[in-house]
CSV table of C-alpha atoms in Angstrom, one decimal:
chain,number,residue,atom,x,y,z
C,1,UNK,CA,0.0,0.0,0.0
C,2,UNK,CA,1.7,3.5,-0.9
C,3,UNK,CA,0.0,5.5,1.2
C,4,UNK,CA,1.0,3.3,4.2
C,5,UNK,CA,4.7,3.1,2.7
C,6,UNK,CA,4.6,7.0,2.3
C,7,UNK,CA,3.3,7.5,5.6
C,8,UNK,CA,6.0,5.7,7.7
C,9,UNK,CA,8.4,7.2,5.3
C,10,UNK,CA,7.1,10.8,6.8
C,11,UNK,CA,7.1,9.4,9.9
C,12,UNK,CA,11.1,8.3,9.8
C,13,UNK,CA,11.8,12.3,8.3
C,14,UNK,CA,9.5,14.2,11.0
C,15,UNK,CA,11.6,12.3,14.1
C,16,UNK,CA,14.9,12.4,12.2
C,17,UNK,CA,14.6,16.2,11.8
C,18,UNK,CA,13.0,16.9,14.6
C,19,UNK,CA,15.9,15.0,16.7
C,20,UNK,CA,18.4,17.3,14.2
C,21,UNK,CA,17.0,20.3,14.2
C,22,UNK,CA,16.8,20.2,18.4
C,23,UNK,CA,20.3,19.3,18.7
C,24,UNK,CA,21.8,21.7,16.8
C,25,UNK,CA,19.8,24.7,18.5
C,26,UNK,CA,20.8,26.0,22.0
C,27,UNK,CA,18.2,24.7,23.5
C,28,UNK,CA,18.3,21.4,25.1
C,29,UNK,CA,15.5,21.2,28.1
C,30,UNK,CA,12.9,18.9,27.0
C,31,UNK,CA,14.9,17.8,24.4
C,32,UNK,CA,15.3,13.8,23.1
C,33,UNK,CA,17.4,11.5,25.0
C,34,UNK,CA,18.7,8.3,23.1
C,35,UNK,CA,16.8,5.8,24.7
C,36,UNK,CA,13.7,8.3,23.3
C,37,UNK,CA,15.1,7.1,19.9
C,38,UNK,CA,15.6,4.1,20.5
C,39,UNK,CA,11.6,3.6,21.3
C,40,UNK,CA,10.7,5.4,18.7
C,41,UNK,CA,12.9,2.8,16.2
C,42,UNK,CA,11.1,0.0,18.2
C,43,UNK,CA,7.7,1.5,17.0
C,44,UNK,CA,8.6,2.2,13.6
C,45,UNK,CA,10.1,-1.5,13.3
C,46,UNK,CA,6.7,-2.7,15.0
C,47,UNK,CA,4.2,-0.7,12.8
C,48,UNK,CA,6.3,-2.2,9.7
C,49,UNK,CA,5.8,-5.6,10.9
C,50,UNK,CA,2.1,-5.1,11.4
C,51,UNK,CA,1.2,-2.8,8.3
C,52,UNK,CA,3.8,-3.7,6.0
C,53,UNK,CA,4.9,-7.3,6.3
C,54,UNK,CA,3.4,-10.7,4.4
C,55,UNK,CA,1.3,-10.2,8.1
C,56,UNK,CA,-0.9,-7.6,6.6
C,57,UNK,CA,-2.1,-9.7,3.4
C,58,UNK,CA,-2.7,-12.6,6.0
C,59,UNK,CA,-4.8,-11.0,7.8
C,60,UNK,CA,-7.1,-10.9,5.2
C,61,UNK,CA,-7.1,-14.6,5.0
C,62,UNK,CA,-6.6,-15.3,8.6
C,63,UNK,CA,-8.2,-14.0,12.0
C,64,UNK,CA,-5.8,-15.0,13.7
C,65,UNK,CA,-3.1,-12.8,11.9
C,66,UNK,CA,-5.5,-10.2,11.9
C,67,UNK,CA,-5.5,-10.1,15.6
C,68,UNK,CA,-2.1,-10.2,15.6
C,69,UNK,CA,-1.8,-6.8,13.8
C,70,UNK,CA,-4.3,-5.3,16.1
C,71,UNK,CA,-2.2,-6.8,19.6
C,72,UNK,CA,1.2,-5.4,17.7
C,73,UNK,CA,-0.8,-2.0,17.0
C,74,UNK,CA,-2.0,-1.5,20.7
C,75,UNK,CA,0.4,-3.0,23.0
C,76,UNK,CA,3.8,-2.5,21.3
C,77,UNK,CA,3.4,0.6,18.4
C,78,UNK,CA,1.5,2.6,20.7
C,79,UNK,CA,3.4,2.7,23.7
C,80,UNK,CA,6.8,3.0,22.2
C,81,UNK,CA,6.0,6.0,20.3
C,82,UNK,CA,4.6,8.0,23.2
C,83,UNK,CA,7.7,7.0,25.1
C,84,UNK,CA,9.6,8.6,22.1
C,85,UNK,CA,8.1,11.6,22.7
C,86,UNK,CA,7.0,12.5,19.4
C,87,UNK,CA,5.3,15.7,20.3
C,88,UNK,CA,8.7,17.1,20.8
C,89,UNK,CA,9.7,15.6,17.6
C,90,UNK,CA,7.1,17.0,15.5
C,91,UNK,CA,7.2,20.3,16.7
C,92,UNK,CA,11.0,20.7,16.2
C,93,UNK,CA,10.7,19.1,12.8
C,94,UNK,CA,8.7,22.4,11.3
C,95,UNK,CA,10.6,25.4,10.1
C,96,UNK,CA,10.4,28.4,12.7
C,97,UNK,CA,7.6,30.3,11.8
C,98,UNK,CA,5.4,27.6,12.0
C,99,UNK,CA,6.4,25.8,15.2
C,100,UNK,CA,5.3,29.8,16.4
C,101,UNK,CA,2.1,28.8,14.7
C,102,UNK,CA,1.5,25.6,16.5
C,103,UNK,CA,2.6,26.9,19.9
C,104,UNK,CA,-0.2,29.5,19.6
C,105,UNK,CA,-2.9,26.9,18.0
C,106,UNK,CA,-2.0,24.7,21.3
C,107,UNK,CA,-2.7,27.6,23.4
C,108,UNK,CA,-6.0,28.0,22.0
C,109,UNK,CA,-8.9,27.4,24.7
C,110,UNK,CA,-10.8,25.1,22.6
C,111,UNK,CA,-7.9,23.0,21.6
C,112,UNK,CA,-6.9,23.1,25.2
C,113,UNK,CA,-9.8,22.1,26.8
C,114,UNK,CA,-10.8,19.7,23.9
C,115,UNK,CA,-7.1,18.2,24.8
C,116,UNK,CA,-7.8,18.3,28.6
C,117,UNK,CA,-11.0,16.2,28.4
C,118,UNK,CA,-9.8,13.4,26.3
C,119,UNK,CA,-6.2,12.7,27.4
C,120,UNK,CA,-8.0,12.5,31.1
C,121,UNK,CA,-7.3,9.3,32.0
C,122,UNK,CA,-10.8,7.6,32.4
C,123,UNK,CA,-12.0,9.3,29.1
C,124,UNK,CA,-9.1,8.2,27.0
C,125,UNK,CA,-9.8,4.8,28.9
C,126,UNK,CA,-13.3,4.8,27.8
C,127,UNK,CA,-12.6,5.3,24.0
C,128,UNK,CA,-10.3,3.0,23.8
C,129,UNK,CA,-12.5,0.3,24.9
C,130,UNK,CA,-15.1,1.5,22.7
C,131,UNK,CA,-13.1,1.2,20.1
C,132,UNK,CA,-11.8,-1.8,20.8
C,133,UNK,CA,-15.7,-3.7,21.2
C,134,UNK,CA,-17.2,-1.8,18.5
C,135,UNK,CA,-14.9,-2.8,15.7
C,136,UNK,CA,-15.5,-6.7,16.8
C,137,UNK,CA,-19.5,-6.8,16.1
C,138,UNK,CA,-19.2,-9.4,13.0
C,139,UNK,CA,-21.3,-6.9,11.1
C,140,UNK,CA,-18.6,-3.8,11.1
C,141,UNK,CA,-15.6,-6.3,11.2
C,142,UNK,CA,-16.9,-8.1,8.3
C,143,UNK,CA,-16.9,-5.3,6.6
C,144,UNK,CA,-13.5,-4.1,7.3
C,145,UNK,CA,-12.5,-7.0,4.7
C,146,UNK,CA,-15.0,-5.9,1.9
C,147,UNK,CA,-13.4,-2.5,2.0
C,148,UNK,CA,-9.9,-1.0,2.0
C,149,UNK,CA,-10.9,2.2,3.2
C,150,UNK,CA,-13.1,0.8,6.1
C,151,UNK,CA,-10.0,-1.7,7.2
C,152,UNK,CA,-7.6,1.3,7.3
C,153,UNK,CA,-10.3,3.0,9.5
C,154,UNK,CA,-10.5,0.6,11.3
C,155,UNK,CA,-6.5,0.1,12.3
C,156,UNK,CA,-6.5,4.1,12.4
C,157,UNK,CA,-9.3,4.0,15.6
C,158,UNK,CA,-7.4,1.4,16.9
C,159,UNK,CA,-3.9,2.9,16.8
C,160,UNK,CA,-5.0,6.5,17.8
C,161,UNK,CA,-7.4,5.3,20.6
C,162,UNK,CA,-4.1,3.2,22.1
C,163,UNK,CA,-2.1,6.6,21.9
C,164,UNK,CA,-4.7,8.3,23.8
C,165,UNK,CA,-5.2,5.8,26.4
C,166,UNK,CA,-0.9,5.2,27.0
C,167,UNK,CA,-0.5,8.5,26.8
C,168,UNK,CA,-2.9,9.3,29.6
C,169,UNK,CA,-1.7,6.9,31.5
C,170,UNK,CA,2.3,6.6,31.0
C,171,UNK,CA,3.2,10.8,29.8
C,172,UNK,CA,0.3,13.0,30.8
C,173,UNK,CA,0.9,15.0,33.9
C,174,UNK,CA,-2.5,13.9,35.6
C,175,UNK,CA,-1.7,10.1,34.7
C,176,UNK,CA,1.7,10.4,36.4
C,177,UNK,CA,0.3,11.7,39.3
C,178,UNK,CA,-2.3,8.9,40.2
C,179,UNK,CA,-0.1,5.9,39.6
C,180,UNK,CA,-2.6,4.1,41.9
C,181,UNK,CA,-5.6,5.0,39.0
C,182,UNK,CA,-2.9,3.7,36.7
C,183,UNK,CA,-2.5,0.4,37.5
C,184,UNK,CA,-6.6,0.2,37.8
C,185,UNK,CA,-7.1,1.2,34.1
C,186,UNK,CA,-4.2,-1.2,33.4
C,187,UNK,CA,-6.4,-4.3,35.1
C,188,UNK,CA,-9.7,-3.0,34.3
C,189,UNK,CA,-8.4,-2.7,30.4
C,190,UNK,CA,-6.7,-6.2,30.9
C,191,UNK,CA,-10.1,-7.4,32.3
C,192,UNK,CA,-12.5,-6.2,29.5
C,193,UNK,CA,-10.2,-7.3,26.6
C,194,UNK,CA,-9.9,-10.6,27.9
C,195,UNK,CA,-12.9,-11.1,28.6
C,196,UNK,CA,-13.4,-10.4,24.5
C,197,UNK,CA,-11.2,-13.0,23.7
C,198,UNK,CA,-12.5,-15.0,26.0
C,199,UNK,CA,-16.0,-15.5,24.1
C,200,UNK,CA,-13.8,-16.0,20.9
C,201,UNK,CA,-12.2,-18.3,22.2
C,202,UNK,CA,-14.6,-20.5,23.5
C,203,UNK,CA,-17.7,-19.7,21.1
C,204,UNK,CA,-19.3,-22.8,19.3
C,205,UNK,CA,-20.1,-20.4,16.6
C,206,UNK,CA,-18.4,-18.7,13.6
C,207,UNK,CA,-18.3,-14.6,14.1
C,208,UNK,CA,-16.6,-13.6,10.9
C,209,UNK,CA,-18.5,-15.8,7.9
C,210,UNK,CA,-15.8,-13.8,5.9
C,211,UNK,CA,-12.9,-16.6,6.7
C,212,UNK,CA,-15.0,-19.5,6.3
C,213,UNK,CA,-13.5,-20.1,2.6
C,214,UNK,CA,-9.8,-18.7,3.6
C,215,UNK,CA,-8.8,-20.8,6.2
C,216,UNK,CA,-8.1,-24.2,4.9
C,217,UNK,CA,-5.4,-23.5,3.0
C,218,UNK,CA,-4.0,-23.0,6.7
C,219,UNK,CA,-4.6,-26.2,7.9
C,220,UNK,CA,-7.4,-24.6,9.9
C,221,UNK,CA,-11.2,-24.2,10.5
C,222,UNK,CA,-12.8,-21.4,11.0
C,223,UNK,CA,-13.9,-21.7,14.3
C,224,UNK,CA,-10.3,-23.2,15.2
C,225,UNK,CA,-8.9,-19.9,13.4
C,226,UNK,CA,-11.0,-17.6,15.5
C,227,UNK,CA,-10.5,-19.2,18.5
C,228,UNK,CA,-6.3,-19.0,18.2
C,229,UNK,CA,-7.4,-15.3,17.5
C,230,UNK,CA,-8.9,-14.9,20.7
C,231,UNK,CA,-6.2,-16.5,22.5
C,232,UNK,CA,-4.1,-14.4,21.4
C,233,UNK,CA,-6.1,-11.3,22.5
C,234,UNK,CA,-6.6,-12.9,25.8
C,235,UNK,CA,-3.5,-14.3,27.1
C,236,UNK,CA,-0.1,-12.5,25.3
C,237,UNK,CA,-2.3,-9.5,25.6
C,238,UNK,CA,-3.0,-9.6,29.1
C,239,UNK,CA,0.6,-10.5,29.5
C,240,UNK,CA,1.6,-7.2,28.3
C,241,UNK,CA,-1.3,-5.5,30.7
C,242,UNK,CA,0.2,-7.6,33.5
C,243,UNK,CA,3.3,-6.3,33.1
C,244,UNK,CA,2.7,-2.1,32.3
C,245,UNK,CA,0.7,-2.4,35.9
C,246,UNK,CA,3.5,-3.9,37.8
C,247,UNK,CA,6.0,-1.5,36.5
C,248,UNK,CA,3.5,1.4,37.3
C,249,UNK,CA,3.1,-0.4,40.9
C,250,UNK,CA,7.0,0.1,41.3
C,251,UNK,CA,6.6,3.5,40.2
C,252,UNK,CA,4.1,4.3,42.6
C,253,UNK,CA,6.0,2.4,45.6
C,254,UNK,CA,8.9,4.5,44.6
C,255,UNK,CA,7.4,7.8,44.4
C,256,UNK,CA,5.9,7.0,48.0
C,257,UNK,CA,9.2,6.0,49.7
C,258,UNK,CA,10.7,9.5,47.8
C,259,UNK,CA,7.8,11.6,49.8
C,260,UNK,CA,8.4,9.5,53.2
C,261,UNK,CA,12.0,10.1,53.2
C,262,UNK,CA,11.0,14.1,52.1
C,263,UNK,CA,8.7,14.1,54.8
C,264,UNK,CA,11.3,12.7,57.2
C,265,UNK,CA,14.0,15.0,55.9
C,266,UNK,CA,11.8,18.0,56.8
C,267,UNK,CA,10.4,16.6,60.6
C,268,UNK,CA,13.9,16.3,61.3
C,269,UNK,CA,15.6,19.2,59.6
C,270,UNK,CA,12.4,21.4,61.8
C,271,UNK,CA,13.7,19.8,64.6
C,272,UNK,CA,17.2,20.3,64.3
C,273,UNK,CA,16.7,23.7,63.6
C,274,UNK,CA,14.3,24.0,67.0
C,275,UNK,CA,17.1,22.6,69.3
C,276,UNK,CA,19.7,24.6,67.8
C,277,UNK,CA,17.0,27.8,68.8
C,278,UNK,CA,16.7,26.6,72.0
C,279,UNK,CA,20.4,26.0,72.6
């Protein structure tokens, strides 16, 4: 597909001058560390393997490799771009005058508050789960493989609603600051998309119709083709769910010992300063 080629390919230039373009300036708060690249390589390399590679044609055949894309596109794509911090990328990638632009576009109170509300952690939650059920009624799915145009919307909602949701919960300010919310949305996420491939899993019926005539080539049935499919969003999926919560619940368990000793540091440097007053 060219338009995905071309659209990784301006993906690759935006970070590459971005990166550039930040370095050589004065200016190097904020700016992109190398393990920020390194993520953002890891993305690239993931969305290639899900958009690109002999995966994408089988998914058309396949449910199982369908699913696959979508798990790759969610759990892997998604949070290793927002950990690459391609805001910051993007912005420094535009010539001057327009990165003036954008800064005052940004600033504008409907883009602000329209940012505010869904990058808050239970609304970005919430549309990614709706995105995530809706586009599995056999009706819409089905017709994701009658139409090129409704397939790429389809990996679009998906890939922009998993953005939303790690970005609330890993980069945004109010995420960071509720580690314990965190890990909930983590589980509760882990909990409804399992519960997904749960009932694909262990359906008696065909959902998708579509792969009835695709999948014996395979060496599979349908039914045994959608339930791999489900596996797949149920267990390696939660996997990855498992794991974001435990390394938010460190996070959190850190930040908390970092206040206690604060907290100490300040009872005893008040007393300190009390007994030398007194002395």
């Amino acid at each position: 597909d060219p338009v995905m080629i071309g659209s990784l390919a301006v993906l690759v230039w935006v970070s590459v001058q971005g990166v550039f373009n930040l370095r050589r300036s004065a200016q190097k708060r904020g700016g992109i560390q190398t393990r920020e690249i390194l993520f953002f390589a890891g993305a690239w390399f993931s969305l290639v393997v899900a958009l690109v590679s002999p995966l994408h044609p089988w998914g058309e055949i396949l449910f199982s490799a369908h699913m696959t894309q979508h798990e790759i596109l969610m759990l892997i794509s998604a949070p290793l771009l927002i950990l690459s911090k391609p805001f910051v990328a993007t912005v420094w990638a535009m010539p001057r005058g327009w990165r003036r632009g954008t800064k005052n576009l940004i600033k504008a109170a409907p883009v602000r508050r329209t940012w505010h509300f869904i990058t808050n952690p239970f609304a970005a939650w919430a549309i990614h789960a709706v995105a995530l059920w809706i586009w599995h009624v056999p009706a819409l799915f089905e017709r994701t493989l009658q139409s090129d145009a409704v397939h790429t919307l389809q990996h679009v909602s998906f890939f922009l609603s998993a953005l939303l949701f790690w970005y609330a919960i890993i980069a945004s300010p109010r995420g960071l600051m509720g580690y314990g919310a965190g890990v909930l949305y983590l589980f509760t996420t882990m909990m409804h998309s399992g519960l997904l491939g749960a009932f694909l899993t262990f359906t008696t019926s065909v959902w998708y119709p579509a792969y009835e005539k695709t999948t014996a080539s395979w060496g599979l049935s349908p039914l045994e083709d959608q339930q791999l499919g489900g596996l797949i969003m149920w267990i390696p999926a939660g996997i990855v769910y498992i794991v974001a919560a435990l390394i938010m619940f460190a996070g959190w368990l850190k930040d908390s010992e970092k206040r206690v000793l604060l907290r100490e540091k300040r009872m005893f440097g008040a007393a300190d300063a009390k007994t030398e007053i007194e002395t």
